[in-house]
Coordinates of C-alpha atoms and ligand atoms in Angstrom, one line a residue:
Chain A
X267 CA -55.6 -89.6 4.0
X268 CA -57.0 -93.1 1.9
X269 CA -56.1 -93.7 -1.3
X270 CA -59.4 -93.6 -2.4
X271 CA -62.0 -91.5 -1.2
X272 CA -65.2 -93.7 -1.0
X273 CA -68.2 -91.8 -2.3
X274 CA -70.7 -92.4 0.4
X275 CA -68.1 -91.1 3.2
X276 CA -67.5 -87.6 1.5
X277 CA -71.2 -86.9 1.3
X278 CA -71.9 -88.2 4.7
X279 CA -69.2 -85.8 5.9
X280 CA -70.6 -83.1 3.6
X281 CA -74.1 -83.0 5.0
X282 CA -73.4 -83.3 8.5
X283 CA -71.3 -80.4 7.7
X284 CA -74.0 -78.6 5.8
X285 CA -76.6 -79.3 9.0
X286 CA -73.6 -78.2 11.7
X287 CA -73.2 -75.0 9.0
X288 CA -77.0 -74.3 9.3
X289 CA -76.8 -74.2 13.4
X290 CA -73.7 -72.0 13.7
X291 CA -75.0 -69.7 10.5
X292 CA -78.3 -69.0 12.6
X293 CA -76.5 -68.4 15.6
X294 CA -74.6 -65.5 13.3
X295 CA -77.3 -64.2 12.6
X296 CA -78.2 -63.4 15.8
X297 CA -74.9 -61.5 16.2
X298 CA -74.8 -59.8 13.1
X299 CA -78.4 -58.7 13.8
X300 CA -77.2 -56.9 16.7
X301 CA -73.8 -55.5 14.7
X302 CA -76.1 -54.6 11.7
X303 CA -78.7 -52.6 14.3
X304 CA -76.9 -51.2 16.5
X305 CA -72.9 -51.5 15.4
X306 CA -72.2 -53.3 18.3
X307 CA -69.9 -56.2 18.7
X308 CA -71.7 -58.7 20.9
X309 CA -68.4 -60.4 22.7
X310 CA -71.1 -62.3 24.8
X311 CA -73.1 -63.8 22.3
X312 CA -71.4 -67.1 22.6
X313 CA -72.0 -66.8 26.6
X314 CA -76.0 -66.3 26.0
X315 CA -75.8 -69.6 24.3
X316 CA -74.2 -71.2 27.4
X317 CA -77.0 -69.7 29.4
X318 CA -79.5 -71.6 27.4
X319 CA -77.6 -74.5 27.8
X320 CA -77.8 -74.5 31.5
X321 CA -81.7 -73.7 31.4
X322 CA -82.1 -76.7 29.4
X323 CA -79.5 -78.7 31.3
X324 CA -81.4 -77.9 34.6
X325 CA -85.1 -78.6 33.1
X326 CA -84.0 -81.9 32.2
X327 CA -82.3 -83.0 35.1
X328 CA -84.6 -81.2 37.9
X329 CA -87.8 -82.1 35.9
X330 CA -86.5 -84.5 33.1
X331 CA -87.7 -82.0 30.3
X332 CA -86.2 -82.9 26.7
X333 CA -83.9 -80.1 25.5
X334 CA -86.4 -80.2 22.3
X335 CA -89.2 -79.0 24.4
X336 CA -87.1 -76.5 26.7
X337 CA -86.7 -74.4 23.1
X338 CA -90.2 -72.9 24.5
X339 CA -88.2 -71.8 27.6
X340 CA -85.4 -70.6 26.2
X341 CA -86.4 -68.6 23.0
X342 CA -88.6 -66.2 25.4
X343 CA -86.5 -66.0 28.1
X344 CA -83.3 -65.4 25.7
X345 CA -85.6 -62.6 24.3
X346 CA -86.6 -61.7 27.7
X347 CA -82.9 -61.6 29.1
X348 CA -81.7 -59.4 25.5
X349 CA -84.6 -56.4 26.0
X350 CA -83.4 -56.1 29.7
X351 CA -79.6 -56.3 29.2
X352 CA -80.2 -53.8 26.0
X353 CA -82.4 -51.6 28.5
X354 CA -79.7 -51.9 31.5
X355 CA -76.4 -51.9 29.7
X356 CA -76.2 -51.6 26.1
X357 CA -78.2 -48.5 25.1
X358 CA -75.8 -46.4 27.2
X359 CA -73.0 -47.3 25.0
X360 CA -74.4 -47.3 21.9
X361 CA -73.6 -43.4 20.6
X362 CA -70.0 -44.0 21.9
X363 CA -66.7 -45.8 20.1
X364 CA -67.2 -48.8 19.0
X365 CA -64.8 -49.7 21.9
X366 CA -66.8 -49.3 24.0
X367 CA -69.5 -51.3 23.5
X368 CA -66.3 -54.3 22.8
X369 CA -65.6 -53.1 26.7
X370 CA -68.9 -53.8 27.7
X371 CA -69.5 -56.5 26.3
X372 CA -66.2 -58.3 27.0
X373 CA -67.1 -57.7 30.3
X374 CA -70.7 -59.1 30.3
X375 CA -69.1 -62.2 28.9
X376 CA -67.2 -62.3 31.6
X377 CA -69.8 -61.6 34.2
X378 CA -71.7 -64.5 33.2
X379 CA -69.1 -66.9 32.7
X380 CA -68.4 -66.3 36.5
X381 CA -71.3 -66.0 37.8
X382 CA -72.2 -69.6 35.8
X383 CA -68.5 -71.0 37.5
X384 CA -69.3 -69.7 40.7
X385 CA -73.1 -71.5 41.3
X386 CA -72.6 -74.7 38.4
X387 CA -68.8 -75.2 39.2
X388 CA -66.4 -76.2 35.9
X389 CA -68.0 -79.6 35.7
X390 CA -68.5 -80.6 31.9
X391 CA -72.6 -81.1 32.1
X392 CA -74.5 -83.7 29.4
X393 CA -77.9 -84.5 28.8
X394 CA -77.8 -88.2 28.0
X395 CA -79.9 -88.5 26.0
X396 CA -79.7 -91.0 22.9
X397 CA -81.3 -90.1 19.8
X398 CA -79.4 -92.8 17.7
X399 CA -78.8 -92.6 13.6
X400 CA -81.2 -92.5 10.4
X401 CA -79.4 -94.9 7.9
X402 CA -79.8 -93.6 4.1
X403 CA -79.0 -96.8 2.2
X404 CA -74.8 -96.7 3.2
X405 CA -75.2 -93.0 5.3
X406 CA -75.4 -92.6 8.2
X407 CA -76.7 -89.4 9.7
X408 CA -77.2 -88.9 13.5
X409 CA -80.9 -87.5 14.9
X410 CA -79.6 -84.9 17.0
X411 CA -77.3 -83.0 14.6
X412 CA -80.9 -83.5 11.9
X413 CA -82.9 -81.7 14.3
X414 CA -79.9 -78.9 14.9
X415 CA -80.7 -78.3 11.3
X416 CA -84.2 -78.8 11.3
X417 CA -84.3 -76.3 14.4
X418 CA -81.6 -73.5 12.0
X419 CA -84.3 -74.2 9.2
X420 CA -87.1 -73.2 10.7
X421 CA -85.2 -70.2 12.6
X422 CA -84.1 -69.2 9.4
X423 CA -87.8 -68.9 8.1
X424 CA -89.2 -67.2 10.8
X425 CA -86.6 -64.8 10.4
X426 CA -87.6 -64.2 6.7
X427 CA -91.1 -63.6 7.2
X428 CA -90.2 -61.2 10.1
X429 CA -87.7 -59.1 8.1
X430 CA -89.5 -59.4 4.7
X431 CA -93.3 -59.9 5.7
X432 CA -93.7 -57.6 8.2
X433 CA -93.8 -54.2 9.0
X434 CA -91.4 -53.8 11.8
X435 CA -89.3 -56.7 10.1
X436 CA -88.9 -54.2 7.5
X437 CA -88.4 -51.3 9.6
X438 CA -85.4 -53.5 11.4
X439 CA -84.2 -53.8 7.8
X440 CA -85.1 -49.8 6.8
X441 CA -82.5 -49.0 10.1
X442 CA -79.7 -51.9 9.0
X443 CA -79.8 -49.9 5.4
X444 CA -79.3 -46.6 6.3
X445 CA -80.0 -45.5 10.4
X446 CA -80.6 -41.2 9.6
X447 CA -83.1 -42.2 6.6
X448 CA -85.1 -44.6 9.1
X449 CA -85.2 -42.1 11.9
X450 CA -86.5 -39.4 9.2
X451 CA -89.3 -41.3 8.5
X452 CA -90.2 -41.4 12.1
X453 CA -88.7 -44.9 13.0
X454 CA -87.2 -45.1 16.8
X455 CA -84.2 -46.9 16.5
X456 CA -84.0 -47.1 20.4
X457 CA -87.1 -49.1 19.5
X458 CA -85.5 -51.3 16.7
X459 CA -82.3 -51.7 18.8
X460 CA -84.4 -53.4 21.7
X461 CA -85.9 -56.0 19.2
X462 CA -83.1 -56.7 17.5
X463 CA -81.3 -57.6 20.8
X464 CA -83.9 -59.6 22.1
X465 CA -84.2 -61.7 18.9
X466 CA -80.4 -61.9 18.9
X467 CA -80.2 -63.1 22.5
X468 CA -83.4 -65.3 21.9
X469 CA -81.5 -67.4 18.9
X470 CA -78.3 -67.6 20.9
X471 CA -80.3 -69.2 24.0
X472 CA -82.2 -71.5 22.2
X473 CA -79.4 -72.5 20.1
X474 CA -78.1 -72.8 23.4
X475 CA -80.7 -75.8 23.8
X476 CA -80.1 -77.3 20.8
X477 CA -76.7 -77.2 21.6
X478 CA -77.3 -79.6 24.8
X479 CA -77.8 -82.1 22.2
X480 CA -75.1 -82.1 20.7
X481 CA -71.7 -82.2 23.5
X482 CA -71.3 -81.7 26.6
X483 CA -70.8 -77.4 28.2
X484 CA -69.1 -75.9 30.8
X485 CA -69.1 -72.5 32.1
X486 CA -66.6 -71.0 30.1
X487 CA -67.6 -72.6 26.7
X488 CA -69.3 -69.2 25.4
X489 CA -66.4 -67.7 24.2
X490 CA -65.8 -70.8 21.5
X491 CA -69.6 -70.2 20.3
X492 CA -68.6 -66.5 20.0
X493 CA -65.8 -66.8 18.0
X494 CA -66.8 -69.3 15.3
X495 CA -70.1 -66.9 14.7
X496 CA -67.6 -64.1 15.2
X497 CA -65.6 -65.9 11.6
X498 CA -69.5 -66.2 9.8
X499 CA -70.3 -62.8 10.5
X500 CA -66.7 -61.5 8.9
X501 CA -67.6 -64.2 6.1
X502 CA -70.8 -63.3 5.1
X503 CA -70.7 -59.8 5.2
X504 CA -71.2 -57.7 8.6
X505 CA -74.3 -56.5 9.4
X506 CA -76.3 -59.0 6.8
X507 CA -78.5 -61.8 7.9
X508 CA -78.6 -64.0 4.8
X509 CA -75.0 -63.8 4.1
X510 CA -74.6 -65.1 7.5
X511 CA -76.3 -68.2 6.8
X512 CA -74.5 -68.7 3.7
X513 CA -71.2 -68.0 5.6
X514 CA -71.9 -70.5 8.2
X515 CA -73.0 -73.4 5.8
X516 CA -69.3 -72.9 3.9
X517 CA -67.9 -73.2 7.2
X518 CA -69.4 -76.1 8.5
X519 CA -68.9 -77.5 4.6
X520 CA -65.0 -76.8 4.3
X521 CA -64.5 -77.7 8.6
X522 CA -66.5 -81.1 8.0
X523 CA -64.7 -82.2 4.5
X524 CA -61.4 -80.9 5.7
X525 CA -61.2 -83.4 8.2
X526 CA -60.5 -86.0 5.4
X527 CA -57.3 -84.0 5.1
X528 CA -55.9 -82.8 8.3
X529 CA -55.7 -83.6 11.6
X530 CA -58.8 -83.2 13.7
X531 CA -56.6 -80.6 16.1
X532 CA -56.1 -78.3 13.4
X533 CA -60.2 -77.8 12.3
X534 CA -60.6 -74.5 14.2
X535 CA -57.7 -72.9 11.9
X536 CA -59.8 -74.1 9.3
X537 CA -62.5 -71.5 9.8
X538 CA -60.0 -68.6 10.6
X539 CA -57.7 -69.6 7.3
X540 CA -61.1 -69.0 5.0
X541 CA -61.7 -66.1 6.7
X542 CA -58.3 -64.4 6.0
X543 CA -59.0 -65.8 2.1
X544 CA -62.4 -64.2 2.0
X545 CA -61.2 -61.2 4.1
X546 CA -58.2 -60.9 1.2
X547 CA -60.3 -61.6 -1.7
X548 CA -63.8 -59.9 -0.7
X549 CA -63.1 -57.7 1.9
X550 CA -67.4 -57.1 1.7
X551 CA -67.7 -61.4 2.9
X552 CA -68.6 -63.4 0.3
X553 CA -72.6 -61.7 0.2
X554 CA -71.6 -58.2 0.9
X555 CA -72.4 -55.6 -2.3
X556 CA -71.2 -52.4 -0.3
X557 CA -67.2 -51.7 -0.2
Chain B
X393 CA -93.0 -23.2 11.1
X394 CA -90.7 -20.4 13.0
X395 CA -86.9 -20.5 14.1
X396 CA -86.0 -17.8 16.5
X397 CA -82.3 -16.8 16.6
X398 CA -80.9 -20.8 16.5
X399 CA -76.7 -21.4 16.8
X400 CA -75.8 -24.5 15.3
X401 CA -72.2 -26.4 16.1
X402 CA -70.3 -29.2 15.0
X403 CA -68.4 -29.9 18.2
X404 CA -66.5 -26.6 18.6
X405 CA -67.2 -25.0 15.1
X406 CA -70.1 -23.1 15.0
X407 CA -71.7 -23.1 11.8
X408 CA -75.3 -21.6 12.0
X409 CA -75.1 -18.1 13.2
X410 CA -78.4 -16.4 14.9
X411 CA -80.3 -17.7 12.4
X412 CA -84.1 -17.0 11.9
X413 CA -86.6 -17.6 9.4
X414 CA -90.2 -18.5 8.4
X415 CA -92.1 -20.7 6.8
X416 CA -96.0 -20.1 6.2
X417 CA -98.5 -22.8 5.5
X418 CA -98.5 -23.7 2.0
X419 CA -95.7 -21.8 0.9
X420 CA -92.6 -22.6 -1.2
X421 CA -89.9 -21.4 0.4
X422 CA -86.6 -21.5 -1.0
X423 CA -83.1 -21.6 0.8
X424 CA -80.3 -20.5 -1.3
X425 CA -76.5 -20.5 -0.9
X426 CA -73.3 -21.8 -2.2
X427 CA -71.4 -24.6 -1.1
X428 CA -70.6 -24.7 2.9
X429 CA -73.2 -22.3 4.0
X430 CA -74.6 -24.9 6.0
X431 CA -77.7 -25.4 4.0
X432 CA -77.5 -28.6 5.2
X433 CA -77.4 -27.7 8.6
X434 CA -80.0 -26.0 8.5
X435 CA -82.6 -28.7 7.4
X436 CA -80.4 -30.8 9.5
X437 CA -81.4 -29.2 12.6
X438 CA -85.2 -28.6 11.7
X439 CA -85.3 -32.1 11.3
X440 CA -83.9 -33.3 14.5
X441 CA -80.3 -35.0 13.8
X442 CA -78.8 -31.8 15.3
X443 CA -79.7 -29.9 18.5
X444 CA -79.3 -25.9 18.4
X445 CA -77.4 -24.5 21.1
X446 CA -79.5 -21.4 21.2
X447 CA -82.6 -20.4 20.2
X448 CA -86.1 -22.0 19.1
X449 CA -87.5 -23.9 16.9
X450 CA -91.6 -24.1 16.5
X451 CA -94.1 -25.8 14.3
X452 CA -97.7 -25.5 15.0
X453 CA -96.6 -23.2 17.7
X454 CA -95.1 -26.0 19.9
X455 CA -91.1 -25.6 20.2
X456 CA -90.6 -28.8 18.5
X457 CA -86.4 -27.7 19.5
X458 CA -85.5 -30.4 22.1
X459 CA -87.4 -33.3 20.3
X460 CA -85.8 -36.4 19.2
X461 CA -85.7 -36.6 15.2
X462 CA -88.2 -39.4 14.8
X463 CA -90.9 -37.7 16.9
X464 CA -90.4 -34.7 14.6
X465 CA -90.7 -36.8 11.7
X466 CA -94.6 -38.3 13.6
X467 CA -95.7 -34.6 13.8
X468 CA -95.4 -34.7 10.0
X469 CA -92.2 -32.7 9.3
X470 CA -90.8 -34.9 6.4
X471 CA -87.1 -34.6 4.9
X472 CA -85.8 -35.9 1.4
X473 CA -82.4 -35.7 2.4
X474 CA -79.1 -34.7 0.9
X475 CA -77.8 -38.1 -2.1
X476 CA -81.4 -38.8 -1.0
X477 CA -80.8 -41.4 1.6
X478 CA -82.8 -44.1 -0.1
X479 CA -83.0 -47.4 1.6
X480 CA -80.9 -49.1 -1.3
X481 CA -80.8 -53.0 -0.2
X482 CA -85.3 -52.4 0.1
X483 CA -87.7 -52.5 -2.9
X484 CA -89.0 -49.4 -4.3
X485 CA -92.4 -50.1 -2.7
X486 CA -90.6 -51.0 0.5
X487 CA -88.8 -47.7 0.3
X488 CA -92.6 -46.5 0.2
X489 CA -94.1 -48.5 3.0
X490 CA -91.6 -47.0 5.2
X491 CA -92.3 -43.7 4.7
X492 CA -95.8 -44.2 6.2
X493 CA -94.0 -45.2 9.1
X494 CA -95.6 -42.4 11.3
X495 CA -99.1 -43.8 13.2
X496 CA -101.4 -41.6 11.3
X497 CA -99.7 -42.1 8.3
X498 CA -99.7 -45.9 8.4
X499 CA -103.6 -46.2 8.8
X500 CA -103.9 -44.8 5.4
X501 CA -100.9 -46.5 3.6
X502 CA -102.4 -48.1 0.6
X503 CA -104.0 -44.8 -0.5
X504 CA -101.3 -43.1 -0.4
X505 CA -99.3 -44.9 -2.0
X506 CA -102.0 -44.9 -5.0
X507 CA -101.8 -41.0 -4.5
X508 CA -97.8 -41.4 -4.9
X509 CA -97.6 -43.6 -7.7
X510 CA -100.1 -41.6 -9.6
X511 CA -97.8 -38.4 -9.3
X512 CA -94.7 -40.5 -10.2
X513 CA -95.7 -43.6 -12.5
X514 CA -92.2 -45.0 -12.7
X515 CA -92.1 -46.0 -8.9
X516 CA -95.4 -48.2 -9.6
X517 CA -93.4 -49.7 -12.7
X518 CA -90.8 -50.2 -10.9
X519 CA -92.2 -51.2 -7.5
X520 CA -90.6 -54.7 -6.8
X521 CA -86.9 -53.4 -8.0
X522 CA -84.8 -52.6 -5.6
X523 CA -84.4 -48.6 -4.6
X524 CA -80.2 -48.8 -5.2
X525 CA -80.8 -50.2 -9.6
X526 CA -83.1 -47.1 -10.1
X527 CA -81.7 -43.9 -12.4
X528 CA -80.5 -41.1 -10.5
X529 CA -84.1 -39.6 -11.8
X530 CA -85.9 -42.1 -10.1
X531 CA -84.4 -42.2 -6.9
X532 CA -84.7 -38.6 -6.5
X533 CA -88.4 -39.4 -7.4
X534 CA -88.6 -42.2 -4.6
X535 CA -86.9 -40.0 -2.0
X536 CA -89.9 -37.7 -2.7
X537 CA -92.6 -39.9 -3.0
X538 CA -91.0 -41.4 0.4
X539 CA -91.6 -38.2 1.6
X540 CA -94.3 -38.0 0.8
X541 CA -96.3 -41.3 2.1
X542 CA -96.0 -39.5 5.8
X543 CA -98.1 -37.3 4.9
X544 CA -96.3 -34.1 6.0
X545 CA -97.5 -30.9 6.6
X546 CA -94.1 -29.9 5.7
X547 CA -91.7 -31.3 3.2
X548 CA -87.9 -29.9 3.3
X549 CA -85.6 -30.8 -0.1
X550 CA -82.1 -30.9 0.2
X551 CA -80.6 -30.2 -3.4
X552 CA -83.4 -32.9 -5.0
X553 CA -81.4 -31.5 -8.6
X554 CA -77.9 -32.2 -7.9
X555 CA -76.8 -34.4 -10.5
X556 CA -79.5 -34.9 -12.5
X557 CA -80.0 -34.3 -16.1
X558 CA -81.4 -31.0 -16.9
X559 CA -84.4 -32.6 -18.4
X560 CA -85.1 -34.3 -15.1
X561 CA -84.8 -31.4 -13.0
X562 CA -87.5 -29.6 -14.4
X563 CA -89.5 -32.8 -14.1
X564 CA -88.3 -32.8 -10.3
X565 CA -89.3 -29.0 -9.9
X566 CA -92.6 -29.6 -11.5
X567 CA -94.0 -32.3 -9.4
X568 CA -92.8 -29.5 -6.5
X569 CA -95.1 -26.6 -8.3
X570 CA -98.0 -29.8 -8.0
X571 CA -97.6 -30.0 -4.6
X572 CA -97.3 -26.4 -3.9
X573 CA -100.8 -26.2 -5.8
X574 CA -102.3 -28.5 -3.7
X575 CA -101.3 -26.3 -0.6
X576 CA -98.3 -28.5 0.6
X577 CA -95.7 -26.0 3.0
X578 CA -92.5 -26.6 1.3
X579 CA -88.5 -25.9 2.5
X580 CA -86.6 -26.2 -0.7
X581 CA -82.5 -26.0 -0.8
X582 CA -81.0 -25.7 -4.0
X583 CA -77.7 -23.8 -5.3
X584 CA -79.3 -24.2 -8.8
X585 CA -80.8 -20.2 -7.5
X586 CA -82.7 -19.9 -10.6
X587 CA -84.4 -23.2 -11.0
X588 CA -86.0 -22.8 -7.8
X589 CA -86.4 -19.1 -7.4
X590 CA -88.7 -19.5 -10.4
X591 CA -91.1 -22.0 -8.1
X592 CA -90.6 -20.2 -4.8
X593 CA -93.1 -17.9 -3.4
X594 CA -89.9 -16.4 -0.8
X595 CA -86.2 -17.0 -0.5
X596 CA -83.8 -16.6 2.1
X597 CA -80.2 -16.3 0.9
X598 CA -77.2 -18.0 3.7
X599 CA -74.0 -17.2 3.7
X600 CA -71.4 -18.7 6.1
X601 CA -74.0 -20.0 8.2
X602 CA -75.2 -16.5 8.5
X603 CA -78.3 -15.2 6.8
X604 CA -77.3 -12.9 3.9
X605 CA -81.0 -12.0 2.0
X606 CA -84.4 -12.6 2.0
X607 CA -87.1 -11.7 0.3
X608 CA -89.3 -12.4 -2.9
X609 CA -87.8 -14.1 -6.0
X610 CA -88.1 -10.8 -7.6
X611 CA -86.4 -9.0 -5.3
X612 CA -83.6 -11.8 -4.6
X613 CA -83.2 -12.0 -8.2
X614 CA -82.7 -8.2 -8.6
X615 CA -80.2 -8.0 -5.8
X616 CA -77.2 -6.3 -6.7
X617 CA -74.8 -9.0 -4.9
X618 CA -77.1 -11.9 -6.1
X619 CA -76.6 -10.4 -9.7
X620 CA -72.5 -10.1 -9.8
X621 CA -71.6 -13.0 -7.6
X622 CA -74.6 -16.3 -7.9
X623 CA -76.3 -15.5 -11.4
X624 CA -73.3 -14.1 -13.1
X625 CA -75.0 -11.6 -14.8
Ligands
ADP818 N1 -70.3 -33.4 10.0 C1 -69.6 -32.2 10.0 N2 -68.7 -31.9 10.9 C2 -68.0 -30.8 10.9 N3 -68.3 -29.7 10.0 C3 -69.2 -29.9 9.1 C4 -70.0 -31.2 9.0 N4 -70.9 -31.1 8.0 C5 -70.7 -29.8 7.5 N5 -69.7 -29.1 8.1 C6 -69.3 -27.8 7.9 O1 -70.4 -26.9 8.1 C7 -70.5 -25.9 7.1 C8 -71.9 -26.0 6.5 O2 -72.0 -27.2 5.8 P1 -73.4 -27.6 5.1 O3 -74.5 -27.3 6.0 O4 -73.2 -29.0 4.7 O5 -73.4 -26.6 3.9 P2 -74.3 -26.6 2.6 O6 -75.3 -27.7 2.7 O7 -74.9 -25.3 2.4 O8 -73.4 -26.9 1.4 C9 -69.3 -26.2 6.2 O9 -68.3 -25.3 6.5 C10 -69.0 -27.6 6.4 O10 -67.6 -27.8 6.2
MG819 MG1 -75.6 -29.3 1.5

């Protein structure tokens, strides 16, 4: 740890932890969408992002397409791939234990993490592409992790104007609130449920793009995208889209500054140590009203 | 609306009991009974969220018995149900929108909800605050004018005056006589007997799931078991 903490490194390491925050608190909401919909636990959430990953790994390399661009391929066909696997698998475990639906979903994560094993091999996969730095007088802040938050930003505001501009926005909000009021007013919550999946799947694929910017994947990275929007979902509140975003910008915040202080090996317990706080203090997550 | 004979269970309990009863178009019917009787199950079942094991249940002389609860609600059977069910995290007016959820209510949404907020002014003060900051009073007033915005052809009540202030109640029960006057078929619950024998046209009295009475207000009200054991007198 220096002595002295010079200024212009702590807010360097502040915003790039505020723009990684904004990526990983979008890709929650996708996943706590889903929980606050249709109380299911999406243990493959992190494994749609891989799958995005590849499609954009494979457009560039088989037809040189930038990641950037292969968003357009990946947000319907992430939306595309959520509707069917809702239709196929999830809607029959819905009305049953929440176990259940952890089952099923464990094992879709698995399913895909194979199948992607068994066609891509293990091989770490890149798309080098160099994006370089924008220098702010003494910061230095890289392009691809500026367009990871440019890319949450604008995710972020579609997803307000769905949920608070229009009408079956609202009616995905009218089923989060309370599921037997929605239905007596003549919502289908099958209906809702489909959406909501797609859309969740759709941000975890494309963030799945974004994410080819940004390191290297392999088959079997899901699970580590799982599990961090896993700790933003507890954080912000289950089940609640804005708190989300806010849970996932303290993440990245604490994770990024923290690294001043401890080892770089020790930044995953990071996330799971607020959690426990936040869990201890505000059982609710730190935007949650309802005990 | 008609049920025929319906048994109601919750897993292996049965709570509903050969039930039958009628509701004719613009009438106030009232369903009486004390706590447990499975009032609740009742509207419960009309509405959708349960499934009879026997028996039928019609409306507009289609068995509406094996339908799912939000194509019930599209045929324009409405339900303000029990603690109201408000939509708490929404605005009032979103509270509103929602209720026009059903296609041929949704086509006519803004007028509506002119027609609402001129029966129940507060909501239209109070539009942009959310549903869960409003009095008990008002809440039980949005979860009516909710209702409402569907446009039903039947509106059930689950106990719309438990825990409100007497003073509210009978502002409650007179918006009900309003819409009874303007030929609106209503189911209304209520242990409060009095307060809503005095708007009902018939009542039917349950009793451990079983029905107990029915008849006119007059004659509920004269009942020799009514007398001694629900009015006290
Ligand atoms: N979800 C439930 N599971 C099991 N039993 C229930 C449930 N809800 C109500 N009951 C039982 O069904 C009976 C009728 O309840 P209810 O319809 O709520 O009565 P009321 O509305 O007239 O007070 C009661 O004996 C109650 O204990
Ligand atoms: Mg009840």
């Amino acid at each position: 740890m220096p002595s002295v903490l010079p200024g212009a490194l702590v807010a360097e390491l502040f915003i790039l932890g505020l723009m990684y925050g904004l990526l990983y608190g979008v890709l929650a909401m996708g996943l706590t969408i889903v929980f606050g919909v249709m109380k299911v636990v999406n243990v493959a959430h992190g494994d749609f992002v891989i799958i995005g990953s590849y499609l954009s790994y494979w457009a560039f390399v088989l037809a040189g397409i930038n990641p950037i661009l292969s968003l357009l391929l990946t947000i319907p066909f992430g939306f595309l791939l959520g509707a069917l696997t809702y239709l196929g698998l999830i809607r029959r475990v819905q009305n049953s234990p929440e176990l259940m639906s952890l089952f099923l979903t464990f094992g879709i994560s698995t399913l895909i993490g194979g199948l992607l094993l068994f066609f891509y091999s293990p091989t770490q996969r890149a798309v080098p592409v160099a994006l370089g730095s924008i220098e702010y007088g003494s910061l230095s802040i890289p392009v691809n992790i500026s367009i990871a938050a440019a890319y949450a930003i604008a995710v972020a505001i579609a997803l307000r104007f769905f949920f608070y501009r229009t009408y079956w926005g609202k009616a995905v909000r009218a089923v989060i609130d309370n599921r037997t009021s929605a239905i007596l007013v003549g919502i289908n919550p099958d209906m809702v449920s489909l959406k909501s999946f797609g859309i969740g799947i759709a941000i975890a694929s494309s963030v799945g793009s974004i994410v080819m910017l940004l390191q290297s994947i392999s088959p079997l990275s899901g699970p580590d995208f799982t599990l961090i929007s896993f700790v933003i979902v507890v954080l912000g509140g289950l089940g609640n889209p804005p708190g989300a975003l806010v849970g996932g910008v303290v993440l990245g915040v604490v994770e990024s500054l923290s690294s001043l202080y401890v080892n770089a090996a020790m930044t995953p317990a990071i996330g799971f140590i607020i959690m426990v706080i936040v869990l201890i203090l505000r059982p609710q997550g730190i935007m949650g009203s309802r005990g | 609306m008609s049920v025929q004979g319906i048994d109601v269970y919750y897993g292996e309990t049965k709570v509903l009991h050969d039930l039958s009863l009628k509701v004719e178009n613009a009438e106030l019917v009232a369903l009486l009974g004390s706590n447990g009787a499975g009032k609740t199950t009742t509207l419960r079942t009309l509405s959708g969220l349960l499934r009879p094991a026997k028996g039928e249940i019609k409306f507009d002389s289609h068995s509406i018995s094996e339908l799912s609860a939000n194509r019930i609600a599209g045929l324009g059977i409405s339900m303000v149900p029990e603690g109201r069910g408000l939509f708490t995290t929404m605005t009032v007016r979103e509270n509103l929108e929602m209720g026009a959820f059903a296609k041929r209510a949704r086509r006519e949404m803004k007028k509506t909800l002119d027609e609402v907020y001129s029966l129940f002014p507060i909501l239209k003060d109070r539009q942009n605050q959310l549903a869960g900051s409003l009095s008990g009073g008002e809440q039980q007033m949005l979860a009516i004018g909710r209702a409402l915005m569907s446009k039903p052809k039947l509106i059930m009540l689950d106990e719309p005056s438990l825990g409100l202030a007497p003073i509210v109640i009978s502002k409650v029960f007179d918006a009900l006589k309003a819409l009874k006057e303007n030929k609106m078929t209503i189911v209304l619950v209520e242990q409060n007997i009095d307060g809503a024998l005095r708007i009902a046209d018939r009542g039917y009295l349950l009793e451990n799931g079983r029905l107990a009475l029915e008849g006119n207000p007059t004659e509920i009200r004269n009942n020799e078991m009514v007398r001694q054991f629900y009015l006290g007198l």
